[in-house]
Every structure is written in structure tokens, then in C-alpha cells.
Amino acid sequence: MFNSKRLVLARTRRRLTAKGLADLTDLSAMTITRLEKGENRPDPSTVERIAKAVGYPAAFFYGDDPEELNIAAVSFRSLTKMSAKERDAALSAGALGLQLSDWVERRFSLPSSNLIDLSYETDVEAAARSLRQHWGLGEKPVGNVIGLLEAQGVRVFRCRRTPGL
């Protein structure tokens, strides 16, 4: 069955408004809104038009509900310089990253995360020292940060910026 939440996810990831997606698909903005609210079920040709416009396979729109990220749990470098469209696109990318991580974890044996709770720590340097000590790194520079993180069970994903289509 068509999943309206996946339509919202794909649209926001591409930084499109409902009207913007409507223009790309030759559908009305009201049709897009109704599809996103789950009020209408699209026919396969409509799904194909939407899929082509946002660059996702049609099958994407028939999957389970995506996991939603809580904006309060996400850290942005400069939220004040970020537009709502950019923020929503980044949150959508994070939701897609969680889906990818779940898919990979079901198929491969990956190391468990080896992190410690530093939520109480307000000093960044003290937190870094604590984590270095926990991981037994000493004081030397880390040559391959991504490799180190992955070895410690941290999932690392690259989030490409998606300019207009």
C-alpha cells in the first residue's frame, strides 16, 4: 500500500514544497497534499511520476513508515543560519540513514557501539579526554577518524547536500 509518510520524506529530502512537487509532476498541489495526508491512493502512473520527480524508485513509496527524528535530539552546526527547508531536508536524510543502518545491521555482523554517556559533560575538551581514555587512544593525533569511529561501532553516513533538481 502507498505510504504517505514516505512521500513527505522524499519531498522534504529534495527541499520541495507541495506546490514545487506538483509543478514537477503536473499534478495539483491539492493532490499532493491529499496524498501526503493519506486521503487519496495514487494509481501506479502517479507514483511513477512522483518517483521520477524526486529521484526515488517507485517501490520506495510502498515501504513501512520511516522512523521520525526528534529535532531536539539532533545537533546542527548553525541552526540559526539554516532555513526550515534545509533543516527538514537534513532530518529526512537522517531518517533515511536510520533505515539504511537497520538494513545493513540485519544483513551484516557489525561491532556493537563502544560509547560512554557524556551527556553530563559541558566541557568539550573534558569529554574528548574521557572518550580518548575509554578507547585507549592516548594523546597522539588520530590518523583515520572515520575508521576509528566505525571500529568503535559508530555508524558513519555521508549526507550530500541536495540542491534543486
XYZ file of N, CA and C in Angstrom:
495
model
N 0.838 -1.180 0.000
C 0.000 0.000 0.000
C 0.893 1.257 0.000
N 0.475 2.271 -0.700
C 1.216 3.526 -0.786
C 1.353 4.141 0.602
N 2.562 4.588 0.939
C 2.832 5.152 2.255
C 3.012 6.667 2.127
N 2.051 7.402 2.636
C 2.063 8.861 2.529
C 3.244 9.485 3.272
N 3.680 8.854 4.361
C 4.813 9.391 5.117
C 6.100 9.335 4.300
N 6.206 8.327 3.459
C 7.384 8.230 2.600
C 7.366 9.305 1.518
N 6.185 9.689 1.093
C 6.079 10.791 0.136
C 6.568 12.083 0.777
N 6.140 12.350 1.993
C 6.597 13.553 2.712
C 8.111 13.504 2.887
N 8.632 12.350 3.259
C 10.067 12.185 3.461
C 10.838 12.493 2.175
N 10.411 11.917 1.070
C 11.099 12.139 -0.208
C 11.001 13.603 -0.636
N 9.839 14.186 -0.476
C 9.660 15.588 -0.872
C 10.527 16.516 -0.036
N 10.530 16.327 1.281
C 11.326 17.218 2.138
C 12.816 16.994 1.943
N 13.220 15.753 1.665
C 14.638 15.491 1.403
C 15.111 16.261 0.178
N 14.236 16.422 -0.787
C 14.577 17.149 -2.013
C 14.301 18.655 -1.897
N 13.952 19.096 -0.697
C 13.693 20.519 -0.427
C 12.575 21.080 -1.302
N 11.548 20.289 -1.494
C 10.423 20.717 -2.315
C 9.211 21.030 -1.447
N 8.478 22.020 -1.848
C 7.166 22.263 -1.253
C 6.173 21.362 -1.984
N 4.956 21.281 -1.462
C 3.930 20.508 -2.161
C 3.684 21.105 -3.543
N 3.680 22.420 -3.635
C 3.487 23.077 -4.929
C 4.658 22.789 -5.863
N 5.868 22.819 -5.330
C 7.040 22.511 -6.143
C 6.985 21.106 -6.713
N 6.580 20.131 -5.884
C 6.448 18.756 -6.369
C 5.308 18.661 -7.371
N 4.234 19.374 -7.106
C 3.105 19.379 -8.041
C 3.538 19.889 -9.415
N 4.323 20.943 -9.424
C 4.804 21.502 -10.690
C 5.675 20.506 -11.452
N 6.504 19.756 -10.729
C 7.392 18.780 -11.375
C 6.641 17.571 -11.918
N 5.481 17.284 -11.349
C 4.744 16.073 -11.717
C 3.502 16.352 -12.545
N 3.204 17.614 -12.778
C 1.962 18.012 -13.459
C 0.722 17.534 -12.715
N 0.845 17.476 -11.386
C -0.301 17.206 -10.524
C -0.659 18.510 -9.828
N -1.820 18.569 -9.232
C -2.171 19.782 -8.487
C -1.549 19.722 -7.096
N -1.311 20.886 -6.516
C -0.794 20.947 -5.144
C -1.780 20.284 -4.190
N -3.067 20.414 -4.475
C -4.091 19.784 -3.629
C -3.970 18.258 -3.698
N -3.669 17.721 -4.867
C -3.481 16.272 -4.997
C -2.295 15.815 -4.151
N -1.198 16.556 -4.221
C -0.015 16.204 -3.420
C -0.367 16.251 -1.938
N -1.055 17.305 -1.524
C -1.450 17.448 -0.116
C -2.330 16.290 0.319
N -3.284 15.916 -0.500
C -4.174 14.794 -0.156
C -3.415 13.475 -0.086
N -2.473 13.292 -1.006
C -1.655 12.082 -0.965
C -0.823 12.038 0.317
N -0.266 13.192 0.698
C 0.565 13.239 1.909
C -0.254 13.031 3.179
N -1.515 13.390 3.137
C -2.391 13.180 4.300
C -3.007 11.786 4.296
N -2.761 11.025 3.249
C -3.326 9.681 3.155
C -4.787 9.680 2.770
N -5.278 10.781 2.243
C -6.693 10.884 1.867
C -6.972 10.259 0.510
N -5.963 10.194 -0.344
C -6.100 9.605 -1.674
C -5.076 8.498 -1.840
N -5.407 7.516 -2.665
C -4.454 6.475 -3.050
C -4.095 6.708 -4.510
N -2.826 6.879 -4.777
C -2.439 7.160 -6.160
C -2.432 5.903 -7.022
N -2.680 6.095 -8.300
C -2.546 4.965 -9.218
C -1.060 4.808 -9.548
N -0.668 3.673 -10.082
C 0.753 3.422 -10.344
C 1.427 4.478 -11.219
N 0.708 5.031 -12.198
C 1.331 6.037 -13.067
C 1.634 7.322 -12.287
N 0.794 7.656 -11.316
C 1.052 8.829 -10.473
C 2.275 8.596 -9.601
N 2.379 7.401 -9.052
C 3.548 7.066 -8.227
C 4.813 7.147 -9.078
N 4.759 6.663 -10.295
C 5.915 6.736 -11.198
C 6.307 8.190 -11.468
N 5.336 9.064 -11.680
C 5.629 10.478 -11.921
C 6.290 11.114 -10.698
N 5.777 10.786 -9.531
C 6.351 11.322 -8.283
C 7.766 10.773 -8.101
N 7.930 9.472 -8.310
C 9.242 8.832 -8.139
C 10.281 9.473 -9.059
N 9.913 9.693 -10.283
C 10.825 10.314 -11.245
C 11.179 11.736 -10.804
N 10.192 12.472 -10.318
C 10.416 13.867 -9.919
C 11.363 13.992 -8.724
N 11.273 13.066 -7.777
C 12.104 13.162 -6.569
C 13.348 12.278 -6.631
N 13.443 11.444 -7.657
C 14.640 10.613 -7.813
C 14.695 9.418 -6.887
N 13.553 8.862 -6.543
C 13.480 7.644 -5.727
C 12.784 6.569 -6.547
N 13.088 5.297 -6.317
C 12.356 4.247 -7.039
C 10.904 4.211 -6.558
N 10.010 3.821 -7.434
C 8.589 3.760 -7.073
C 8.357 2.855 -5.859
N 9.144 1.771 -5.754
C 8.978 0.839 -4.634
C 9.213 1.510 -3.281
N 10.009 2.583 -3.263
C 10.286 3.310 -2.020
C 8.994 3.738 -1.335
N 7.988 4.099 -2.111
C 6.752 4.661 -1.569
C 5.798 3.609 -1.022
N 6.210 2.360 -1.066
C 5.367 1.269 -0.568
C 5.971 0.586 0.662
N 7.023 1.160 1.232
C 7.673 0.576 2.411
C 6.970 0.958 3.705
N 7.518 0.458 4.797
C 6.995 0.768 6.128
C 7.202 2.240 6.455
N 6.526 2.696 7.490
C 6.690 4.079 7.947
C 8.141 4.352 8.287
N 8.660 5.480 7.846
C 10.037 5.828 8.218
C 10.094 6.258 9.686
N 11.230 6.006 10.292
C 11.435 6.462 11.673
C 11.615 7.975 11.649
N 10.887 8.665 12.508
C 10.986 10.119 12.540
C 12.029 10.540 13.565
N 12.837 11.509 13.197
C 13.849 12.028 14.109
C 13.266 13.176 14.913
N 13.612 13.208 16.178
C 13.204 14.304 17.047
C 14.206 15.433 16.874
N 13.747 16.597 16.459
C 14.656 17.718 16.197
C 15.455 18.097 17.443
N 14.889 17.874 18.620
C 15.594 18.210 19.858
C 16.793 17.283 20.087
N 16.771 16.115 19.477
C 17.858 15.147 19.667
C 18.931 15.264 18.587
N 18.750 16.213 17.658
C 19.678 16.373 16.550
C 20.485 17.640 16.757
N 21.756 17.558 16.456
C 22.638 18.714 16.616
C 23.020 19.247 15.247
N 22.780 20.534 15.037
C 23.169 21.200 13.803
C 24.273 22.193 14.130
N 25.190 22.372 13.190
C 26.288 23.308 13.432
C 25.778 24.725 13.651
N 24.885 25.186 12.800
C 24.383 26.549 12.918
C 22.924 26.581 12.504
N 22.046 26.253 13.440
C 20.623 26.205 13.159
C 20.080 27.585 12.779
N 20.697 28.647 13.312
C 20.211 29.997 13.014
C 20.462 30.385 11.561
N 21.474 29.788 10.923
C 21.781 30.092 9.528
C 21.088 29.132 8.569
N 20.324 28.216 9.097
C 19.712 27.173 8.290
C 18.233 27.485 8.072
N 17.784 27.354 6.827
C 16.366 27.557 6.545
C 15.580 26.328 7.004
N 14.285 26.495 7.143
C 13.427 25.370 7.532
C 13.516 24.253 6.496
N 13.612 24.609 5.214
C 13.742 23.598 4.160
C 15.022 22.800 4.327
N 16.126 23.490 4.630
C 17.397 22.798 4.825
C 17.350 21.899 6.052
N 16.761 22.410 7.134
C 16.636 21.619 8.364
C 15.810 20.369 8.098
N 14.658 20.530 7.428
C 13.792 19.388 7.150
C 14.465 18.390 6.203
N 15.239 18.904 5.237
C 15.972 18.018 4.328
C 17.004 17.213 5.109
N 17.683 17.847 6.052
C 18.681 17.145 6.873
C 18.011 16.107 7.773
N 16.867 16.440 8.353
C 16.147 15.480 9.188
C 15.668 14.295 8.347
N 15.229 14.571 7.130
C 14.813 13.491 6.232
C 16.000 12.601 5.883
N 17.150 13.209 5.650
C 18.357 12.427 5.363
C 18.701 11.547 6.556
N 18.527 12.077 7.764
C 18.784 11.281 8.966
C 17.841 10.097 9.074
N 16.571 10.315 8.754
C 15.597 9.220 8.784
C 15.970 8.148 7.770
N 16.412 8.577 6.594
C 16.864 7.612 5.585
C 18.123 6.882 6.047
N 19.006 7.594 6.742
C 20.210 6.977 7.287
C 19.878 5.895 8.302
N 18.863 6.142 9.136
C 18.436 5.121 10.096
C 17.911 3.879 9.383
N 17.155 4.091 8.300
C 16.657 2.948 7.527
C 17.816 2.157 6.937
N 18.789 2.865 6.392
C 19.954 2.197 5.820
C 20.724 1.432 6.894
N 20.899 2.051 8.049
C 21.609 1.399 9.146
C 20.894 0.124 9.573
N 19.568 0.184 9.695
C 18.795 -1.004 10.065
C 18.959 -2.102 9.022
N 18.922 -1.720 7.760
C 19.072 -2.689 6.667
C 20.437 -3.368 6.743
N 21.482 -2.566 6.928
C 22.846 -3.108 6.997
C 22.991 -4.025 8.213
N 22.465 -3.606 9.358
C 22.594 -4.405 10.580
C 21.880 -5.747 10.480
N 20.784 -5.807 9.715
C 20.075 -7.079 9.536
C 20.879 -8.051 8.674
N 21.759 -7.539 7.837
C 22.462 -8.383 6.875
C 23.929 -8.653 7.213
N 24.514 -7.829 8.055
C 25.939 -7.954 8.336
C 26.190 -7.932 9.835
N 27.288 -8.545 10.224
C 27.700 -8.545 11.623
C 28.617 -7.340 11.836
N 28.127 -6.360 12.526
C 28.882 -5.137 12.784
C 29.234 -5.048 14.264
N 30.303 -4.328 14.583
C 30.652 -4.194 16.007
C 29.582 -3.402 16.754
N 29.386 -3.768 18.001
C 28.468 -3.001 18.854
C 29.105 -1.667 19.172
N 28.276 -0.679 19.439
C 28.833 0.647 19.746
C 29.546 0.611 21.093
N 30.680 1.247 21.123
C 31.515 1.300 22.313
C 31.618 2.765 22.747
N 30.488 3.295 23.163
C 30.427 4.698 23.575
C 30.133 4.787 25.064
N 30.457 5.920 25.636
C 30.133 6.163 27.044
C 29.195 7.367 27.112
N 28.428 7.441 28.169
C 27.497 8.555 28.344
C 28.263 9.784 28.813
N 28.315 10.782 27.966
C 28.966 12.048 28.307
C 27.962 13.198 28.296
N 26.679 12.872 28.403
C 25.646 13.904 28.340
C 25.741 14.895 29.497
N 26.350 14.479 30.584
C 26.509 15.353 31.743
C 27.650 16.354 31.537
N 28.542 16.057 30.609
C 29.775 16.841 30.440
C 29.503 18.110 29.635
N 29.825 19.243 30.187
C 29.618 20.519 29.488
C 30.895 21.026 28.828
N 32.029 20.483 29.213
C 33.311 20.897 28.649
C 33.718 19.920 27.544
N 33.799 20.437 26.320
C 34.108 19.598 25.168
C 35.461 18.912 25.315
N 36.447 19.620 25.775
C 37.788 19.032 25.915
C 37.804 17.921 26.959
N 37.060 18.110 28.047
C 36.982 17.062 29.069
C 36.279 15.825 28.504
N 35.238 16.043 27.709
C 34.524 14.921 27.085
C 35.466 14.175 26.133
N 36.242 14.909 25.360
C 37.192 14.283 24.432
C 38.227 13.466 25.192
N 38.740 14.009 26.291
C 39.718 13.266 27.094
C 39.114 11.979 27.645
N 37.872 12.067 28.118
C 37.201 10.882 28.664
C 37.023 9.803 27.601
N 36.612 10.208 26.411
C 36.411 9.232 25.343
C 37.742 8.654 24.867
N 38.760 9.497 24.748
C 40.101 9.008 24.382
C 40.579 7.970 25.397
N 40.345 8.264 26.676
C 40.759 7.315 27.715
C 39.962 6.010 27.595
N 38.661 6.120 27.386
C 37.809 4.941 27.260
C 38.260 4.068 26.088
N 38.662 4.695 24.988
C 39.096 3.967 23.804
C 40.593 3.651 23.821
N 41.318 4.096 24.844
C 42.740 3.820 24.965
C 43.570 4.459 23.869
N 43.266 5.686 23.514
C 43.947 6.346 22.398
C 45.208 7.100 22.779
N 45.341 7.476 24.016
C 46.490 8.293 24.395
C 46.348 9.710 23.851
N 47.475 10.380 23.679
C 47.460 11.788 23.282
C 47.770 12.033 21.813
N 48.214 11.022 21.094
C 48.606 11.207 19.695
C 47.397 11.543 18.824
N 47.642 12.238 17.711
C 46.547 12.524 16.783
C 45.975 11.235 16.195
N 44.706 11.274 15.875
C 44.034 10.131 15.254
C 44.203 10.271 13.750
N 44.788 9.251 13.117
C 45.059 9.311 11.683
C 43.812 9.158 10.826
N 42.924 8.266 11.203
C 41.732 7.983 10.412
C 40.524 8.006 11.343
N 39.915 9.152 11.464
C 38.803 9.313 12.408
C 37.616 8.440 12.011
N 37.299 8.404 10.723
C 36.162 7.592 10.265
C 36.415 6.119 10.581
N 37.603 5.633 10.278
C 37.946 4.242 10.581
C 37.852 3.950 12.067
N 38.336 4.869 12.885
C 38.263 4.703 14.340
C 36.812 4.621 14.798
N 35.990 5.541 14.324
C 34.574 5.548 14.724
C 33.894 4.244 14.316
N 34.128 3.800 13.091
C 33.493 2.567 12.630
C 33.980 1.361 13.434
N 35.255 1.339 13.791
C 35.789 0.241 14.608
C 35.164 0.227 16.000
N 34.712 1.387 16.450
C 34.074 1.502 17.760
C 32.555 1.354 17.674
N 32.062 0.916 16.505
C 30.638 0.624 16.351
C 29.780 1.823 16.026
N 30.391 2.927 15.660
C 29.628 4.124 15.297
C 29.342 4.047 13.799
N 28.084 4.226 13.422
C 27.709 4.219 12.009
C 27.951 5.609 11.442
N 28.677 5.685 10.352
C 29.024 6.965 9.729
C 28.412 7.001 8.336
N 27.627 8.030 8.070
C 26.995 8.199 6.765
C 27.324 9.583 6.236
N 27.505 9.659 4.958
C 27.734 10.950 4.307
C 26.380 11.473 3.856
N 26.117 12.694 4.177
C 24.862 13.315 3.794
C 25.159 14.384 2.763
N 24.901 14.055 1.514
C 25.126 15.033 0.450
C 24.059 16.107 0.499
N 24.470 17.274 0.234
C 23.518 18.372 0.110
C 22.780 18.171 -1.199
N 21.479 18.336 -1.189
C 20.716 18.108 -2.409
C 20.177 19.426 -2.936
N 20.941 20.062 -3.830
C 20.430 21.287 -4.432
C 19.229 20.981 -5.298
N 18.560 22.001 -5.771
C 17.367 21.810 -6.593
C 17.579 20.799 -7.697
N 16.528 20.118 -8.059
C 16.626 19.065 -9.068
C 16.815 19.628 -10.453
